[in-house]
Every structure is written in structure tokens, then in C-alpha cells.
Amino acid sequence: SPVGTVSTSKFPPTLASVTFPAPPTLPKIIVTKDDIKNNVAAYETLLSAAAALRTALAAVAQAENQFGTALETCAKCRGASESEDGLSGAAGLQYLAANHHKILSESFTKGFEQPVQAEVDTYAKLTKEHEDKFQKETISRTNQLRKTEKQHVKLGKKKQRNLALYRSALMDLTAQVDGLEKLKYEYFKYSLDITQDISAKILKQATGIVRAEVEIFEGIARKGWTGEGLDDILSNSTDPFAVEE
């Protein structure tokens, strides 16, 4: 008997019969538009807190200076006698603390607030531009995909199909779908990368503040060491943090 043939019009090629590369895997951490909005709000809150702390430190420095001046005035009171040196020593510590807190307050402006504000402004600007570009490109590609789908449906309804033309349309359709997947992957990858970048930069500025705080408070603490001028005051004082019986 003659060898049978299969009509391509009866069994057209399908998606299952064509092999396509797998779309790129999305990042493990997805940073969405809402996440970016929340991030910017968090960074703005951080800047507001930094400004509040800077103002408070400046106020503390002024108050310590005034307290030191008052102690020094008391040390010069007639009849202070043996208390004069102790009161002067206590005043000196207040002046030192006031100077250190003033330095720390001033370090917030150029050492934290200004550079972080610049990074937040850049982050907000770049993510907004990236979001707008992504949305515009997504709409354009989706519209084109719909047109291609309609053309593919028309080809599928024809009684006599051109296998090469049908396969080409199928490949084009799949390529457009893959393009949309790649576009989405690039969008989320960029969002994650730029968020990680600004987080690292904020951390760098925060470490500078932490280092300044440690150095400054250690400088104040060193006044309590033996031979630093507060020996008599500390030896005659009680521990204010001791647990009362």
C-alpha cells in the first residue's frame, strides 16, 4: 500500500512543538514601585531625625556651657574656700562636654545630612525616570503583542496554512513575550541594584557619625582617668548608678 502523508492543514504546528529559551529568572528580592516610595519616605524620616538630633546636640552644648559658667561663678564666690578647685574642675568638664557636643552637632550637616540628602534626591529621580520608561515601554510592547496575536489568530483560521509563515509568526509572538519578560527582569534588577547602592551609601555616612560619637564620648570619659584633674571629685563622689539597697 502507498505510504500515508499527514496534512499540515489538519495538524498545524503548536507552541509545544517549538523549543524556546527560558525567560530570565527574576531577582530573589523584588523591589516594587510601592517599595521605592516607602524607601524614599524612610530616608526622608531619617534625615528629619538627623536634623532633630543635630539641633538637640547644639542645645545640649549650649546648656552645658551655661552650666559650666554657673559652676565657675560659684567657684569664685567669696567663702568658697576648699570647694573652689572642685567647682572649677566640674565646670571644666562641662566646657569640654559642651565643645564635644557642638563638634558632633556640626558634623551632622556635612558629614551626614547633605550627602544623604543628595543620594536620596538622586535615588528618587532615577527610580522615577526608570519607572516611567518601564511603563511606557511595557504599554508599547503589549500593544504590539496584541497586534501580533490577532495576526496569528487569522493565520490559524485559514484552511490552507503556509507552514513557514505560520512558524515565523509563532516565533515572532514568542520573541515578543520573551521581550516583555526580559523588560520586567531588567526593571526589577535595576530597582534592586539602585536600592542596595543607596543603602550602602547611607551606611557609609552613618558609620562616620558612629565613629565621631565614639571618639567624642571616649574623649569625655578620659577626663575621669587618674591624673586628668578630676581625681579628688571622683574619689569623693558616690556612684549615681549603683542599685540602692
mmCIF file with all atom_site columns, C-alpha atoms in Angstrom, residues 75 122 209:
data_model
loop_
_atom_site.group_PDB
_atom_site.id
_atom_site.type_symbol
_atom_site.label_atom_id
_atom_site.label_alt_id
_atom_site.label_comp_id
_atom_site.label_asym_id
_atom_site.label_entity_id
_atom_site.label_seq_id
_atom_site.pdbx_PDB_ins_code
_atom_site.Cartn_x
_atom_site.Cartn_y
_atom_site.Cartn_z
_atom_site.occupancy
_atom_site.B_iso_or_equiv
_atom_site.pdbx_formal_charge
_atom_site.auth_seq_id
_atom_site.auth_comp_id
_atom_site.auth_asym_id
_atom_site.auth_atom_id
_atom_site.pdbx_PDB_model_num
ATOM 1 C CA . ALA A 1 75  ? 33.719 78.626 92.486 1.00 0.00 ? 75  ALA A CA 1
ATOM 2 C CA . THR A 1 122 ? 19.212 61.121 43.055 1.00 0.00 ? 122 THR A CA 1
ATOM 3 C CA . ILE A 1 209 ? 28.677 59.567 62.670 1.00 0.00 ? 209 ILE A CA 1
#
